[in-house]
Every structure is written in structure tokens, then in C-alpha cells.
Amino acid sequence: MRFSPTIMATADPAIPAARAWAARYQGQRGPALDLTQAVPGYPPHPELLARLGEAAGQRAAAGYGAIAGDEALRAALAEDASGFYGAAIGPGQVAITAGCNLAFAMAMKVLAAPGDNVLVPTPWYFNHEMALTMAGVEARPLPCSAAQGFVPDVALAATLLDQRTRAILLVTPNNPTGAVYPPEVIAGFAELARRRGIALVLDETYRDFLPNTVPHRLFSDPDWGEVLVHLYSFSKAYCIPGHRLGAVIAGEGFQHQLAKALDTLQICPARPAQQVLAWAIPALRDWRSDNRKIMLARAAACRAALNSDWIDAMGSYFAYLRLPEGAPDAMAAAEHLAAEQGLMTLPGPFFGPGQERHLRLAFANAEAERLAELPARLAGLGAGHATG
């Protein structure tokens, strides 16, 4: 059997690879500490769970729904986003998707064809690069440095665009670094995209864990639909990653073309969770705010457990660590930590070129007392002097 060249060029899934190392762990350091995948480390709201169970048992939820998602959820998200960004966003500018990964993949179907390229800041989220490679689209690296807080540079980006560039991708708060891009940087990228006649794809999966500030004013531009494609995920904010619901907020012209991808690749998003989230968005607003406080406390616990020499960046769900001198490179370090120390992390090379001295920790997965175990686990790298 022959396989597609693009699928053969696509990297293997990162999370299973990292967890395979942990299968060799014998428990010598106590229970394993899994900080690989960004999973909410606390349960969904109990009423949300109860409503999910009730909705799943309804006959209506077993039938097909609207291609772009149920109207009630689209309206609820449009109202919530309008309040969050201080701008008017309508239900017709919202499409519900089967998770944010699929939202990105389908958006790329609208914007780019095989042989095109999309500018992606590095370190990047590996599934974004995988989706582009699978589609025959080049993920063109835009290098970001620790010295600049892993915030991408607009001037450098301008030098990397060419006639085959179809979009610029930004992820803020960032995965894997946790970096939060300043509003003026986001605005600068929007202006660059507008000048070049390309799209700015803005993934704000972790927006609900930002402080109570407006992260950008792009939606205040009356012509935002000519340049902006916004991605959102319900997984983290509502602790329901298994229900696979995300969203694309974009202009109606983009939505018209997106409908082709929606109909072909998902037909419709899963119905039960859509029904419940239409209730949850307004009803659980205070609960979501409390969850932000939980994440801030876990970030503080992670920072307290580590000497600052380790931390190159931190925010939302993630700590991006620089391996100290004397420690092996990231691939060997991550394998050793998982197999011998019971600490599961993701090595920097999973996130693109030039990341051989970094590890990503999803600190959101663990309670503060578990994060206090980090120094002892990391000391197994032979670099205990660098831990707190």
C-alpha cells in the first residue's frame, strides 16, 4: 500500500510518543506526574455535567444539526465575545467546529492551497504544523527568542513573506511558551496582513485565563472581517476537551467559503454539548472567572518550585523551561525524566526548529502540592543546582 507524500512528511503525534517513555517508569519516585497534554486539572461544573448527561439522552440531539452549529450556541458565543472584546460580533460571523484543531485545519482549507505557505512563530504548536504539512502547505518559521519574551517581531515577519504566503498565524496566550502578545504587537500583525492582502489567523484558545483586560481591539475595526480569522476553544474554559467543540469567528465572506469545509469534514458539530454550552456561556461566567484564579495559583506554585534560571517563559497553562548547562538536550532529557523520574514533559523539538534546550510543562494539569515535586524530579537530570 502506498501512502500520501504529505502524510508521510507529517510528524508522528507528540503526546503518545512522550507517554511511551513513561511506560518504562517503575514508580521509584512515587506516582507519575503527567505535565504533557494541556488538560484542565479540575472537573467541569457539576451542573454542566448533569446537563450534558440529560442532553445526550434526548432524541433531538441524535439528529443532524446546522452545518455551522446550533443557532443558540452561535448567538451565545457572539454575545460573549462582543462583551469580552468590546465590539459587536453577530451570530452570522460565528461557526462552531468539532474542536479548535479542526477549526484551524478547516480555516487553512479556505486560505491556502498546496504549495502555499503560512507564517508561524516558533516555537509553534505542533498540531498546527502537522495540519499544514498534511495539507501540502509550508509552515514557514518566524523565530521568536527568549530575550524578547517569545513575542514575534512584525518587522522580521515582513521579511519572510512572499507571493505564496496566504496567512500569518498568532497564538496568544501562546502554546507552548505561555507568552501573551501585547495589543500593539497583535495590531501590528493585523496591519501587516492587511497591507499584504493576506489573513491574520488569531488562535485565542486560552483567552479565558487572561487577566480582566482586553487583549486586542481588532474587532473594533469595522473592516475586521477583511483580515481577521479568529479561533476559539471551549475545551479549556469549560473543562470538556473530550466533547470537541471550538469556533471560528470571521467575516461573512470567509464563513461562506468555510461552510464547504464544514459540510465536508464535520457535517455538524456534536449536538449535546452545543445545547449545554448555550446555557453555560452566560450561566457559568463567574465559575470561569474563578478558574482563572486557580490557574494563577498553579502558575505561582510552579514558579515557586523552580529556580528562575529554568523559566524562559510562563503563562496561562504552560511553563517553557530552558535546560541548564550539564543537562542533556531536550529529547534525551524528556525521555530520562519520564522513564526514570516519573515526570512527563514535552521536549522542545516537538515545537519546531531551534528548541533543543527547552522543555514544556503544562502546569495547569496538576495541583500545587504535586508541582512542589518538580525540584526533586528535575534533579535527576544531574542539574539539581538549578532547582529551587
Short mmCIF file of C-alpha atoms in Angstrom, two decimals:
data_model
loop_
_atom_site.label_atom_id
_atom_site.label_comp_id
_atom_site.label_asym_id
_atom_site.label_seq_id
_atom_site.Cartn_x
_atom_site.Cartn_y
_atom_site.Cartn_z
CA MET A 1 0.00 0.00 0.00
CA ARG A 2 1.27 3.47 -0.88
CA PHE A 3 0.76 6.44 1.39
CA SER A 4 0.35 10.12 0.59
CA PRO A 5 3.67 12.02 0.50
CA THR A 6 2.13 14.75 2.67
CA ILE A 7 1.03 12.31 5.38
CA MET A 8 4.45 10.67 5.27
CA ALA A 9 6.05 14.10 5.77
CA THR A 10 3.83 14.81 8.79
CA ALA A 11 5.35 14.25 12.22
CA ASP A 12 4.10 11.45 14.46
CA PRO A 13 1.72 12.53 17.26
CA ALA A 14 3.73 14.09 20.07
CA ILE A 15 1.74 13.16 23.18
CA PRO A 16 1.76 9.37 22.64
CA ALA A 17 5.49 9.49 21.92
CA ALA A 18 6.18 11.20 25.23
CA ARG A 19 3.90 8.90 27.17
CA ALA A 20 5.58 5.85 25.67
CA TRP A 21 8.73 6.83 27.56
CA ALA A 22 6.72 6.90 30.79
CA ALA A 23 5.62 3.30 30.25
CA ARG A 24 9.09 2.29 31.44
CA TYR A 25 8.72 4.16 34.74
CA GLN A 26 8.76 1.79 37.73
CA GLY A 27 7.37 4.15 40.36
CA GLN A 28 10.63 4.79 42.18
CA ARG A 29 9.78 8.49 42.66
CA GLY A 30 6.16 7.92 43.58
CA PRO A 31 3.12 8.39 41.34
CA ALA A 32 3.92 9.73 37.89
CA LEU A 33 3.39 13.44 37.27
CA ASP A 34 1.98 13.96 33.78
CA LEU A 35 2.54 17.51 32.52
CA THR A 36 2.39 16.68 28.80
CA GLN A 37 -1.06 17.49 27.44
CA ALA A 38 -2.90 20.70 28.31
CA VAL A 39 -5.82 19.23 30.22
CA PRO A 40 -7.85 21.18 32.80
CA GLY A 41 -6.72 19.79 36.15
CA TYR A 42 -10.13 20.23 37.78
CA PRO A 43 -13.58 18.87 36.87
CA PRO A 44 -16.34 20.57 34.89
CA HIS A 45 -19.02 22.39 36.82
CA PRO A 46 -21.39 19.75 38.30
CA GLU A 47 -24.50 21.28 36.73
CA LEU A 48 -22.76 21.33 33.36
CA LEU A 49 -22.06 17.59 33.72
CA ALA A 50 -25.65 16.91 34.71
CA ARG A 51 -26.98 18.84 31.74
CA LEU A 52 -24.59 17.05 29.38
CA GLY A 53 -25.97 13.71 30.53
CA GLU A 54 -29.55 14.88 30.07
CA ALA A 55 -28.85 16.37 26.63
CA ALA A 56 -27.12 13.22 25.41
CA GLY A 57 -30.29 11.26 26.14
CA GLN A 58 -32.55 13.48 24.06
CA ARG A 59 -33.69 12.20 20.70
CA ALA A 60 -33.28 15.64 19.13
CA ALA A 61 -29.56 15.66 19.99
CA ALA A 62 -29.07 12.46 18.00
CA GLY A 63 -30.06 14.09 14.72
CA TYR A 64 -28.09 16.26 12.33
CA GLY A 65 -27.80 19.93 13.17
CA ALA A 66 -26.91 23.08 11.28
CA ILE A 67 -23.62 22.94 9.37
CA ALA A 68 -22.22 25.98 11.17
CA GLY A 69 -23.51 24.88 14.56
CA ASP A 70 -26.70 25.35 16.53
CA GLU A 71 -28.05 28.89 16.40
CA ALA A 72 -28.37 29.16 20.19
CA LEU A 73 -24.68 28.47 20.77
CA ARG A 74 -23.56 30.73 17.94
CA ALA A 75 -25.65 33.54 19.42
CA ALA A 76 -24.35 32.90 22.95
CA LEU A 77 -20.72 32.94 21.83
CA ALA A 78 -21.28 36.04 19.69
CA GLU A 79 -22.74 37.86 22.70
CA ASP A 80 -19.93 36.67 24.99
CA ALA A 81 -17.21 37.64 22.52
CA SER A 82 -18.85 41.02 21.94
CA GLY A 83 -18.66 41.74 25.65
CA PHE A 84 -15.14 40.39 26.01
CA TYR A 85 -13.68 42.40 23.11
CA GLY A 86 -15.93 45.44 23.43
CA ALA A 87 -17.19 45.19 19.86
CA ALA A 88 -20.27 44.00 18.01
CA ILE A 89 -19.99 40.41 16.74
CA GLY A 90 -23.05 38.70 15.25
CA PRO A 91 -24.08 35.03 15.14
CA GLY A 92 -23.61 35.05 11.36
CA GLN A 93 -19.91 35.63 11.97
CA VAL A 94 -19.60 32.54 14.18
CA ALA A 95 -19.19 28.90 13.16
CA ILE A 96 -19.00 26.07 15.69
CA THR A 97 -16.47 23.34 14.96
CA ALA A 98 -15.59 19.89 16.26
CA GLY A 99 -12.70 21.24 18.33
CA CYS A 100 -10.23 24.05 17.73
CA ASN A 101 -7.70 21.80 15.97
CA LEU A 102 -10.29 21.13 13.29
CA ALA A 103 -11.20 24.81 13.26
CA PHE A 104 -7.60 25.58 12.31
CA ALA A 105 -7.39 22.80 9.72
CA MET A 106 -10.61 23.92 8.05
CA ALA A 107 -9.58 27.57 8.11
CA MET A 108 -6.42 26.58 6.27
CA LYS A 109 -8.55 24.80 3.66
CA VAL A 110 -10.20 28.16 2.99
CA LEU A 111 -6.99 30.19 2.88
CA ALA A 112 -4.17 28.07 1.45
CA ALA A 113 -3.59 25.53 -1.31
CA PRO A 114 -0.76 23.01 -1.73
CA GLY A 115 2.47 24.90 -2.40
CA ASP A 116 1.39 27.97 -0.43
CA ASN A 117 2.88 28.93 2.93
CA VAL A 118 1.67 30.25 6.27
CA LEU A 119 3.95 32.19 8.60
CA VAL A 120 4.04 30.51 12.03
CA PRO A 121 6.04 31.85 15.01
CA THR A 122 8.39 29.30 16.55
CA PRO A 123 8.24 27.60 18.92
CA TRP A 124 4.91 26.53 17.46
CA TYR A 125 2.03 24.29 18.50
CA PHE A 126 2.88 21.01 16.82
CA ASN A 127 -0.65 20.23 15.60
CA HIS A 128 -0.68 23.48 13.63
CA GLU A 129 2.49 22.50 11.82
CA MET A 130 1.17 18.96 11.31
CA ALA A 131 -2.11 20.21 9.81
CA LEU A 132 -0.26 22.46 7.37
CA THR A 133 2.20 19.76 6.32
CA MET A 134 -0.65 17.29 5.85
CA ALA A 135 -2.33 19.80 3.53
CA GLY A 136 0.83 20.37 1.48
CA VAL A 137 1.21 23.90 2.87
CA GLU A 138 4.57 25.09 4.20
CA ALA A 139 4.69 26.14 7.84
CA ARG A 140 7.23 28.92 7.46
CA PRO A 141 9.04 29.55 10.78
CA LEU A 142 9.08 33.01 12.30
CA PRO A 143 11.77 32.63 15.01
CA CYS A 144 10.98 34.08 18.43
CA SER A 145 13.57 34.37 21.19
CA ALA A 146 13.54 34.14 24.96
CA ALA A 147 15.26 37.53 25.06
CA GLN A 148 12.12 39.03 23.50
CA GLY A 149 9.77 37.03 25.72
CA PHE A 150 8.93 34.78 22.74
CA VAL A 151 6.85 37.62 21.28
CA PRO A 152 7.11 37.64 17.47
CA ASP A 153 8.59 40.64 15.67
CA VAL A 154 6.48 42.32 12.98
CA ALA A 155 9.48 43.72 11.10
CA LEU A 156 11.12 40.29 10.90
CA ALA A 157 7.84 38.76 9.79
CA ALA A 158 7.60 41.24 6.90
CA THR A 159 10.91 39.98 5.52
CA LEU A 160 9.67 36.38 5.46
CA LEU A 161 6.51 36.91 3.43
CA ASP A 162 6.43 36.17 -0.30
CA GLN A 163 3.92 35.74 -3.10
CA ARG A 164 2.90 32.30 -1.83
CA THR A 165 2.18 33.45 1.75
CA ARG A 166 -1.53 33.23 2.47
CA ALA A 167 -1.74 33.89 6.20
CA ILE A 168 0.07 34.76 9.41
CA LEU A 169 -0.78 32.66 12.46
CA LEU A 170 -0.59 34.01 16.01
CA VAL A 171 -1.37 32.03 19.18
CA THR A 172 -1.84 34.13 22.31
CA PRO A 173 -1.66 33.25 25.14
CA ASN A 174 0.89 31.08 23.45
CA ASN A 175 1.21 27.34 23.31
CA PRO A 176 3.92 26.21 24.13
CA THR A 177 5.53 29.22 25.84
CA GLY A 178 2.60 30.84 27.64
CA ALA A 179 3.67 34.24 26.27
CA VAL A 180 0.93 36.86 25.99
CA TYR A 181 1.33 39.13 22.98
CA PRO A 182 0.85 42.87 23.67
CA PRO A 183 -2.12 44.52 21.93
CA GLU A 184 0.17 46.73 19.85
CA VAL A 185 2.01 43.66 18.52
CA ILE A 186 -1.25 41.99 17.52
CA ALA A 187 -2.38 45.23 15.87
CA GLY A 188 0.94 45.45 14.02
CA PHE A 189 0.49 41.97 12.59
CA ALA A 190 -3.07 42.78 11.54
CA GLU A 191 -1.83 45.85 9.69
CA LEU A 192 0.96 43.83 8.03
CA ALA A 193 -1.57 41.23 6.90
CA ARG A 194 -3.87 43.92 5.55
CA ARG A 195 -1.05 45.59 3.58
CA ARG A 196 -0.07 42.27 2.02
CA GLY A 197 -3.63 41.16 1.29
CA ILE A 198 -3.41 38.03 3.46
CA ALA A 199 -5.23 36.77 6.54
CA LEU A 200 -4.28 37.05 10.19
CA VAL A 201 -5.35 33.84 11.92
CA LEU A 202 -5.52 34.51 15.64
CA ASP A 203 -5.84 31.48 17.93
CA GLU A 204 -7.03 32.54 21.39
CA THR A 205 -7.74 29.10 22.85
CA TYR A 206 -6.50 30.28 26.26
CA ARG A 207 -8.12 33.73 26.28
CA ASP A 208 -10.33 32.90 29.29
CA PHE A 209 -7.24 32.68 31.51
CA LEU A 210 -6.11 36.23 30.80
CA PRO A 211 -6.49 38.98 33.40
CA ASN A 212 -9.54 41.21 33.05
CA THR A 213 -8.08 43.23 30.19
CA VAL A 214 -8.98 43.42 26.52
CA PRO A 215 -6.19 41.53 24.69
CA HIS A 216 -6.64 43.50 21.43
CA ARG A 217 -9.03 45.82 19.64
CA LEU A 218 -9.14 44.12 16.24
CA PHE A 219 -12.89 43.59 16.33
CA SER A 220 -13.40 47.35 16.77
CA ASP A 221 -12.23 47.91 13.19
CA PRO A 222 -15.39 47.97 11.04
CA ASP A 223 -13.45 46.09 8.33
CA TRP A 224 -12.02 43.40 10.63
CA GLY A 225 -13.67 40.67 8.55
CA GLU A 226 -11.37 41.53 5.64
CA VAL A 227 -8.27 40.35 7.51
CA LEU A 228 -9.07 38.51 10.77
CA VAL A 229 -9.90 34.84 11.29
CA HIS A 230 -10.35 34.15 15.00
CA LEU A 231 -10.16 30.69 16.59
CA TYR A 232 -11.61 29.73 19.97
CA SER A 233 -11.87 26.57 22.05
CA PHE A 234 -14.46 25.58 24.65
CA SER A 235 -12.23 22.74 25.90
CA LYS A 236 -10.16 24.59 28.46
CA ALA A 237 -12.61 27.18 29.74
CA TYR A 238 -15.37 24.62 30.38
CA CYS A 239 -13.15 21.56 31.12
CA ILE A 240 -14.71 19.49 28.31
CA PRO A 241 -11.90 18.64 25.86
CA GLY A 242 -13.48 15.26 25.18
CA HIS A 243 -16.59 16.89 23.74
CA ARG A 244 -14.53 18.53 20.97
CA LEU A 245 -16.07 21.94 20.42
CA GLY A 246 -14.34 25.03 19.07
CA ALA A 247 -15.30 28.03 16.97
CA VAL A 248 -14.27 30.27 14.09
CA ILE A 249 -15.24 33.93 14.22
CA ALA A 250 -14.74 35.53 10.82
CA GLY A 251 -16.37 37.78 8.25
CA GLU A 252 -19.37 36.53 6.36
CA GLY A 253 -17.40 36.16 3.13
CA PHE A 254 -14.99 33.79 4.88
CA GLN A 255 -17.90 31.97 6.54
CA HIS A 256 -19.48 31.35 3.14
CA GLN A 257 -16.35 29.56 1.94
CA LEU A 258 -15.82 27.85 5.30
CA ALA A 259 -19.24 26.21 5.01
CA LYS A 260 -17.83 23.99 2.26
CA ALA A 261 -15.18 22.65 4.61
CA LEU A 262 -17.66 22.37 7.50
CA ASP A 263 -20.09 20.33 5.44
CA THR A 264 -17.37 18.06 4.07
CA LEU A 265 -15.24 17.44 7.16
CA GLN A 266 -17.68 17.53 10.08
CA ILE A 267 -21.24 17.83 8.66
CA CYS A 268 -22.18 19.31 12.04
CA PRO A 269 -20.58 19.54 15.48
CA ALA A 270 -21.77 17.14 18.19
CA ARG A 271 -25.19 18.28 19.35
CA PRO A 272 -25.47 17.60 23.13
CA ALA A 273 -22.56 19.76 24.24
CA GLN A 274 -23.70 22.56 21.94
CA GLN A 275 -27.07 22.66 23.69
CA VAL A 276 -25.46 22.77 27.12
CA LEU A 277 -22.84 25.38 26.25
CA ALA A 278 -25.52 27.75 25.02
CA TRP A 279 -26.69 27.73 28.66
CA ALA A 280 -23.21 27.60 30.21
CA ILE A 281 -21.69 30.64 28.49
CA PRO A 282 -23.80 33.17 30.42
CA ALA A 283 -24.62 30.98 33.43
CA LEU A 284 -21.07 29.95 34.33
CA ARG A 285 -19.32 33.28 33.79
CA ASP A 286 -18.39 33.60 37.47
CA TRP A 287 -17.20 29.97 37.57
CA ARG A 288 -14.92 30.65 34.63
CA SER A 289 -13.51 33.67 36.45
CA ASP A 290 -12.79 31.51 39.50
CA ASN A 291 -10.96 29.01 37.29
CA ARG A 292 -8.69 31.83 36.15
CA LYS A 293 -7.71 32.26 39.78
CA ILE A 294 -6.94 28.54 40.05
CA MET A 295 -4.60 28.79 37.08
CA LEU A 296 -2.85 31.83 38.51
CA ALA A 297 -2.28 29.94 41.77
CA ARG A 298 -0.84 26.96 39.91
CA ALA A 299 1.44 29.23 37.92
CA ALA A 300 2.67 30.73 41.19
CA ALA A 301 3.26 27.26 42.65
CA CYS A 302 5.20 26.21 39.56
CA ARG A 303 7.31 29.35 39.66
CA ALA A 304 7.98 28.89 43.38
CA ALA A 305 9.13 25.31 42.81
CA LEU A 306 11.70 26.25 40.17
CA ASN A 307 14.74 28.46 40.24
CA SER A 308 14.14 31.31 37.80
CA ASP A 309 17.12 30.11 35.76
CA TRP A 310 14.89 27.33 34.46
CA ILE A 311 11.99 29.50 33.31
CA ASP A 312 12.26 31.19 29.92
CA ALA A 313 8.53 31.94 29.72
CA MET A 314 5.34 31.18 31.61
CA GLY A 315 1.65 31.94 31.26
CA SER A 316 -1.91 30.58 31.03
CA TYR A 317 -1.28 26.80 31.07
CA PHE A 318 2.43 26.46 30.36
CA ALA A 319 5.97 26.89 31.61
CA TYR A 320 8.66 26.83 28.96
CA LEU A 321 11.89 25.73 30.60
CA ARG A 322 15.48 26.12 29.46
CA LEU A 323 17.66 23.15 30.32
CA PRO A 324 20.71 24.20 32.36
CA GLU A 325 24.29 23.52 31.39
CA GLY A 326 25.22 19.93 32.14
CA ALA A 327 21.78 18.58 31.32
CA PRO A 328 21.31 16.59 28.10
CA ASP A 329 19.43 18.01 25.12
CA ALA A 330 15.66 18.09 25.29
CA MET A 331 14.81 14.76 23.65
CA ALA A 332 17.14 12.80 25.92
CA ALA A 333 16.16 14.88 28.95
CA ALA A 334 12.42 14.34 28.42
CA GLU A 335 12.90 10.61 27.92
CA HIS A 336 15.01 10.32 31.09
CA LEU A 337 12.57 12.36 33.16
CA ALA A 338 9.62 10.24 32.04
CA ALA A 339 11.27 6.81 32.28
CA GLU A 340 13.38 7.34 35.41
CA GLN A 341 11.82 10.23 37.34
CA GLY A 342 8.13 9.80 36.53
CA LEU A 343 7.89 13.39 35.23
CA MET A 344 6.27 13.60 31.82
CA THR A 345 7.10 16.71 29.81
CA LEU A 346 7.30 17.56 26.12
CA PRO A 347 10.72 18.24 24.58
CA GLY A 348 11.32 21.46 22.67
CA PRO A 349 11.97 19.85 19.25
CA PHE A 350 8.29 18.84 19.17
CA PHE A 351 7.62 22.59 18.88
CA GLY A 352 9.81 23.37 15.91
CA PRO A 353 13.40 24.16 14.96
CA GLY A 354 15.91 25.59 17.41
CA GLN A 355 14.25 24.24 20.56
CA GLU A 356 16.79 21.57 21.59
CA ARG A 357 17.38 23.15 25.02
CA HIS A 358 13.75 23.54 26.09
CA LEU A 359 11.00 21.54 27.78
CA ARG A 360 7.31 22.41 28.00
CA LEU A 361 5.41 21.79 31.23
CA ALA A 362 1.61 22.01 31.26
CA PHE A 363 1.43 23.08 34.91
CA ALA A 364 -2.36 23.55 34.68
CA ASN A 365 -2.73 19.76 34.89
CA ALA A 366 -1.53 19.48 38.50
CA GLU A 367 -2.41 20.84 41.92
CA ALA A 368 0.11 22.95 43.81
CA GLU A 369 1.31 20.12 46.06
CA ARG A 370 2.17 17.99 43.04
CA LEU A 371 4.02 20.88 41.42
CA ALA A 372 6.16 21.09 44.56
CA GLU A 373 7.66 17.76 43.45
CA LEU A 374 9.33 19.37 40.44
CA PRO A 375 12.74 20.12 42.03
CA ALA A 376 13.30 16.53 43.13
CA ARG A 377 12.20 15.13 39.78
CA LEU A 378 14.29 17.57 37.74
CA ALA A 379 17.33 16.93 39.93
CA GLY A 380 17.50 13.57 38.19
CA LEU A 381 18.94 15.36 35.16
CA GLY A 382 22.16 15.91 37.09
CA ALA A 383 21.37 19.61 37.34
CA GLY A 384 19.95 19.80 40.84
CA HIS A 385 21.85 23.04 41.45
CA ALA A 386 19.38 24.74 39.13
CA THR A 387 16.24 23.79 41.05
CA GLY A 388 14.67 25.60 43.93
#
